[in-house]
Each structure stands twice: as structure tokens, then as C-alpha cells.
mmCIF file of C-alpha atoms in Angstrom:
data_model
loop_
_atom_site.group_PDB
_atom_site.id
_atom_site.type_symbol
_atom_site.label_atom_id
_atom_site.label_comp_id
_atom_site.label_asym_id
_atom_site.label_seq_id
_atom_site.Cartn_x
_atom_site.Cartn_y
_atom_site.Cartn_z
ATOM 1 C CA UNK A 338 0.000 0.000 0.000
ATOM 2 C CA UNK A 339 1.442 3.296 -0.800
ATOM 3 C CA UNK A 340 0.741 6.590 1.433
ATOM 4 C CA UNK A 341 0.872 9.651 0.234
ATOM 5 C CA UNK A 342 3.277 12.284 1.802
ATOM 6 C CA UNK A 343 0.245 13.792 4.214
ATOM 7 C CA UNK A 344 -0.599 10.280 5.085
ATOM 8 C CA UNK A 345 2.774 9.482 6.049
ATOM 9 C CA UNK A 346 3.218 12.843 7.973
ATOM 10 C CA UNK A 347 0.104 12.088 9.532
ATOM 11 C CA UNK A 348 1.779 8.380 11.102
ATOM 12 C CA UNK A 349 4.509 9.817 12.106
ATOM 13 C CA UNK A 350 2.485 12.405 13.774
ATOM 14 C CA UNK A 351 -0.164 9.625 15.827
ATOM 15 C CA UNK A 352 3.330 8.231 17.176
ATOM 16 C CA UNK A 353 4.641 11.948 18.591
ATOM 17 C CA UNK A 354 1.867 12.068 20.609
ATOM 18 C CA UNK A 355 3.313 9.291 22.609
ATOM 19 C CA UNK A 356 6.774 10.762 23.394
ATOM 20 C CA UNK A 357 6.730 12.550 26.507
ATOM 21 C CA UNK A 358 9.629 14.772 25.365
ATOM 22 C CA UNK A 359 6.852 16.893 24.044
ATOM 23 C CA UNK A 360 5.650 17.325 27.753
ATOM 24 C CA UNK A 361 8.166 19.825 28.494
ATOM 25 C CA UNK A 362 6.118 22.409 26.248
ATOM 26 C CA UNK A 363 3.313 22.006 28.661
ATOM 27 C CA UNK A 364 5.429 22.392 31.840
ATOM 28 C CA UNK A 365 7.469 25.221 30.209
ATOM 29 C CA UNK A 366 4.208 27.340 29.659
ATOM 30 C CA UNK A 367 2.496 25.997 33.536
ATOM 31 C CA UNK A 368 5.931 27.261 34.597
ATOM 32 C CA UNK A 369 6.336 30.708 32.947
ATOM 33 C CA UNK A 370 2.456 31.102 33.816
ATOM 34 C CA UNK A 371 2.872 30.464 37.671
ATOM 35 C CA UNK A 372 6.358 32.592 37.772
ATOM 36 C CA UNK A 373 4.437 35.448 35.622
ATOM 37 C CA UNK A 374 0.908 35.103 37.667
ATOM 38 C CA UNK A 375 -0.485 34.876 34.386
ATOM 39 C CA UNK A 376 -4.360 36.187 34.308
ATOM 40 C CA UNK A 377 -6.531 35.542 31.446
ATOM 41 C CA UNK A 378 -5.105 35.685 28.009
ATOM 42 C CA UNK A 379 -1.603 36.261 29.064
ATOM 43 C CA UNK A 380 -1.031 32.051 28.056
ATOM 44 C CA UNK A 381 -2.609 33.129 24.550
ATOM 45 C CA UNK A 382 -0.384 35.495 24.100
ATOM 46 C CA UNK A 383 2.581 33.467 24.506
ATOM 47 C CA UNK A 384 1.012 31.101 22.637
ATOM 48 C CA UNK A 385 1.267 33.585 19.668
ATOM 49 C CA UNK A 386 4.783 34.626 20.401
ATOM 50 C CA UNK A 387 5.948 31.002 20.475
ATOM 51 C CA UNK A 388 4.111 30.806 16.866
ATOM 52 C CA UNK A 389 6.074 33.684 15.567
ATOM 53 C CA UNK A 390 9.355 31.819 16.733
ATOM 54 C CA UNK A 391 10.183 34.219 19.441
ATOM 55 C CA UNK A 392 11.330 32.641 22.807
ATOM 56 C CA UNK A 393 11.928 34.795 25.194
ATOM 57 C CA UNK A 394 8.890 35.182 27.293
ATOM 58 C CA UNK A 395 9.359 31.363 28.055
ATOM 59 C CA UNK A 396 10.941 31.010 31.543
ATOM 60 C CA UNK A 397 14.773 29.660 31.207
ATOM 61 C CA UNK A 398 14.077 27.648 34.681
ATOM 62 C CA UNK A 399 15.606 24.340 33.722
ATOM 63 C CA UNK A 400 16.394 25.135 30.486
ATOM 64 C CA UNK A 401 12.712 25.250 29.186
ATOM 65 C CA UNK A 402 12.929 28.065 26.458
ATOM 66 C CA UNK A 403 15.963 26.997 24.760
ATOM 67 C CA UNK A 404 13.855 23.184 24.401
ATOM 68 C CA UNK A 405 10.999 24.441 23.793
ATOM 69 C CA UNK A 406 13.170 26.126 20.951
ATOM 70 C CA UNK A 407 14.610 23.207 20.088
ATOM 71 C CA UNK A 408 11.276 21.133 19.881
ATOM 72 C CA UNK A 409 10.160 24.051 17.776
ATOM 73 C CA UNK A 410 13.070 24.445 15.236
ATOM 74 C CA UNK A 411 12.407 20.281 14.899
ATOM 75 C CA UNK A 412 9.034 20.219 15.031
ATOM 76 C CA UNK A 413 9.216 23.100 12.165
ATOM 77 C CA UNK A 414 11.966 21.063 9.743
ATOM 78 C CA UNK A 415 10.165 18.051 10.145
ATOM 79 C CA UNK A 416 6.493 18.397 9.842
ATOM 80 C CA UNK A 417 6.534 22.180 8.625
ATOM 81 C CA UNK A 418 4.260 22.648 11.678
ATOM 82 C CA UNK A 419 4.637 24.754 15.471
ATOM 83 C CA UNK A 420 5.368 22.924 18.092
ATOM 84 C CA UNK A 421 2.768 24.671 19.225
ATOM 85 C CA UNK A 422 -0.016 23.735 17.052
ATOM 86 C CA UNK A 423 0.817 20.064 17.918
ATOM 87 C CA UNK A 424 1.026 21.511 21.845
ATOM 88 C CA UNK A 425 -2.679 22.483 21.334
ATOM 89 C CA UNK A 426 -4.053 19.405 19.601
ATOM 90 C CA UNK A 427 -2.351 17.401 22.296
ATOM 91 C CA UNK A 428 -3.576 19.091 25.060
ATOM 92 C CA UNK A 429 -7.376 18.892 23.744
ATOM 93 C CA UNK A 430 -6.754 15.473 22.926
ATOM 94 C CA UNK A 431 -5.486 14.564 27.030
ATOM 95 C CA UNK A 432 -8.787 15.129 27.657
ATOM 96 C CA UNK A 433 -10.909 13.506 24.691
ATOM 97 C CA UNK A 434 -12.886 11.182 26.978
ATOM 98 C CA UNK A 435 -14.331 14.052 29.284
ATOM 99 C CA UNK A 436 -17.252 16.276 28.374
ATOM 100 C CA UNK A 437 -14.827 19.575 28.389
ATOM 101 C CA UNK A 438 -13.670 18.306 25.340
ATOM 102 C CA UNK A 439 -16.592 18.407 23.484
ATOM 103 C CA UNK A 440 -17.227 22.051 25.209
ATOM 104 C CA UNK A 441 -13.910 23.013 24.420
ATOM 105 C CA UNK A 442 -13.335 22.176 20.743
ATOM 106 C CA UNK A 443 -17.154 23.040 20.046
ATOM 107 C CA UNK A 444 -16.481 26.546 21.356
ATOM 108 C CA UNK A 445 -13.175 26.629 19.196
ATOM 109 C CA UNK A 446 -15.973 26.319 15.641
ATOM 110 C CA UNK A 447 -17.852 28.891 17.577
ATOM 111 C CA UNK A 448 -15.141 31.563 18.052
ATOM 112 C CA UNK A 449 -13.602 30.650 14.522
ATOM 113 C CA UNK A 450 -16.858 31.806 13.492
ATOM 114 C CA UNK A 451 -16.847 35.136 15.409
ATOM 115 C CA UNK A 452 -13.634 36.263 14.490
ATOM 116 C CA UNK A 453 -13.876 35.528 11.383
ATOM 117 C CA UNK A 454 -17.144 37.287 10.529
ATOM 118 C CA UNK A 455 -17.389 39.516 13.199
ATOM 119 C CA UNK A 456 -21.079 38.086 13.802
ATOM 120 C CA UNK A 457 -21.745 35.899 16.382
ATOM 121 C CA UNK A 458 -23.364 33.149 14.458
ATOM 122 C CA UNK A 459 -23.622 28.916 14.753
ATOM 123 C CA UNK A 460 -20.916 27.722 12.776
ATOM 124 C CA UNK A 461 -21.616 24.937 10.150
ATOM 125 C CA UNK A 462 -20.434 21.991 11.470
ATOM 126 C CA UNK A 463 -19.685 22.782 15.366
ATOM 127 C CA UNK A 464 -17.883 19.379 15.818
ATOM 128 C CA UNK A 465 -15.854 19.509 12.945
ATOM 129 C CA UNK A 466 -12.832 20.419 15.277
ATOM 130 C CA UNK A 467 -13.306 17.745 17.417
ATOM 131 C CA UNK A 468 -13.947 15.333 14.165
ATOM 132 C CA UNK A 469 -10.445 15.609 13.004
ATOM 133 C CA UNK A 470 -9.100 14.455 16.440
ATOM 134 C CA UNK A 471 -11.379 11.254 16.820
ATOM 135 C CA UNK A 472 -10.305 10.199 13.564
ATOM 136 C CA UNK A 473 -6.501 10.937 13.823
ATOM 137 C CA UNK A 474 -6.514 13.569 11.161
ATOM 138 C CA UNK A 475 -4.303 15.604 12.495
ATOM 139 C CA UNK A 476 -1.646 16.320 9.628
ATOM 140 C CA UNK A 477 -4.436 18.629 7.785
ATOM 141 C CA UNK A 478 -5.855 19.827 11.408
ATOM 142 C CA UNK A 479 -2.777 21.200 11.774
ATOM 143 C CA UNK A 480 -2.259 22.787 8.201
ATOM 144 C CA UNK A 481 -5.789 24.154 8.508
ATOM 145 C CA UNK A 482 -4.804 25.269 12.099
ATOM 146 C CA UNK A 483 -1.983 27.426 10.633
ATOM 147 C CA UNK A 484 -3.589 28.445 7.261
ATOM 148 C CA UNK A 485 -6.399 30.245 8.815
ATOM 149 C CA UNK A 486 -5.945 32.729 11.383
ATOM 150 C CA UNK A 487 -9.321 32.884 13.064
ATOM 151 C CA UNK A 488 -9.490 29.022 13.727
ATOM 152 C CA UNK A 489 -5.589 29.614 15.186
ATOM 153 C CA UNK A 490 -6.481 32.565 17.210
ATOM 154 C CA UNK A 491 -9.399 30.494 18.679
ATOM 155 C CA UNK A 492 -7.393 27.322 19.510
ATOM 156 C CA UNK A 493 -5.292 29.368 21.469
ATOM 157 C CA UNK A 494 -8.015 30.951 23.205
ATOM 158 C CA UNK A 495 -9.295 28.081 24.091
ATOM 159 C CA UNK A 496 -5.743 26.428 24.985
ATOM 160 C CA UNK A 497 -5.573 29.263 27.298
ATOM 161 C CA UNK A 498 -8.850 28.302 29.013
ATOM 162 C CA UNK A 499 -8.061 25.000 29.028
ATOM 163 C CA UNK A 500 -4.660 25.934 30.639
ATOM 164 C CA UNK A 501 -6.145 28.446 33.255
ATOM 165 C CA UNK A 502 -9.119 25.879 34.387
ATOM 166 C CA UNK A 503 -5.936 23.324 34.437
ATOM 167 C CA UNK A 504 -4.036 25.805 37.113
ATOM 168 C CA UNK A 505 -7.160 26.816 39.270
#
């Protein structure tokens, strides 16, 4: 059987989400947030400076921002992708089996929506988010993450809810 180069990008992908290397991006952002006191939206926005390759906001307690740079420059030369994107999906995807899930990735269609319209309106499919994830999709969830602005900007906001319900 031959795959196509998404397909096989999208294997490799399933099997990252079983190396815990990738847990230090987590604990490097739960880290910065606790030394910062961040409030509401301050994990979004480093979310969005981690996107943009910058660094520095990430707290260099045990070496976190120069591996979360590294995971970055490989995660970037590899799958053409932010660490962070795969940070996000990974996150949602911790908690698939609980109903914040569903709440979560249904608001992310919801805000998409929003932003990108500037009317607050029901999106198409509200579950189309969370459709990717159940079936492993997550080579063009990612692509489609980073092509489109609003459904980026709303992953994060939600990845910083998620985050800030995580630390209360």
C-alpha cells in the first residue's frame, strides 16, 4: 500500500503524541504562567509569540525556552508545523474522553466563526474540530490550524482556558 506524503506525515504524527519529550512544552508554559501570575489571556499570548518563533517570554528555569526552541526548530523542519499547534491538539486530545472536550473544541468552531465574521453566528459543522481528532486527522488539522488565522487565534483561546481551568 502506498501513502501519500500527508498520510505518512500524519503516522509519524499519531506516534509523537506518545513521546513525553513533548511534555516539556506544557510544563514550560504551567511554569512561565505560575512565575508570571499569568491572568486571562496572558497564556494566549505566549502562545502567539511562540508561533512567531520568538522565545523569550518562556521562563529559562531548567532550560525550558531553549527546548521548547529546540522542539520548535524540529518540530518546524520536520512536519513544517509549530510545536505549538501540535502543543494544542495534544492538550485537547489529554482530555478527549471528558465532556470539556466536546465544550472546548465546540467553542473553538464557535469563536472561529466570530472572528472571522465579526457576527456571532452557529458555525456549520460545530464538531468539525473535534472530528479531526477522533479520527486521527491531524496532519491537515494542523495545516488548517496554521492556514487560517481565526481558527488559530481560537485554539489558542481556548488552549488558554483550558490551561487556566488546568491551574485553578
Amino acid at each position: 500500500m502506498k501513502y501519500t506524503e500527508e498520510e505518512l506525515k500524519n503516522l509519524r504524527l499519531k506516534q509523537e503524541f506518545f513521546n513525553s519529550m513533548y511534555d516539556t512544552v506544557s510544563a514550560a508554559i504551567d511554569v512561565t504562567s505560575k512565575k508570571y501570575k499569568y491572568k486571562r489571556y496572558d497564556i494566549f499570548k505566549l502562545a502567539a509569540t511562540i508561533y512567531s518563533g520568538e522565545y523569550g517570554y518562556i521562563t529559562n528555569k531548567n532550560d525550558y525556552r531553549d527546548e521548547v526552541k529546540l522542539l520548535d526548530e524540529y518540530f518546524r523542519k520536520n512536519y513544517n508545523h509549530s510545536i505549538m499547534t501540535f502543543e494544542i491538539i495534544k492538550a485537547l486530545k489529554e482530555i478527549r474522553a471528558s465532556k470539556a472536550f466536546d465544550i472546548l473544541t465546540t467553542d473553538i468552531a464557535y469563536i472561529e466563526v466570530i472572528i472571522r465574521t465579526g457576527k456571532e453566528k452557529a458555525p456549520l459543522n460545530p464538531k468539525y474540530f473535534a472530528e479531526y481528532i477522533d479520527n486521527e486527522e491531524y496532519e491537515p488539522l494542523m495545516k488548517k490550524i496554521e492556514e487560517e488565522n481565526s481558527l488559530r487565534y481560537a485554539a489558542m483561546l481556548v488552549y488558554d482556558r483550558l490551561k487556566t481551568l488546568k491551574k485553578n
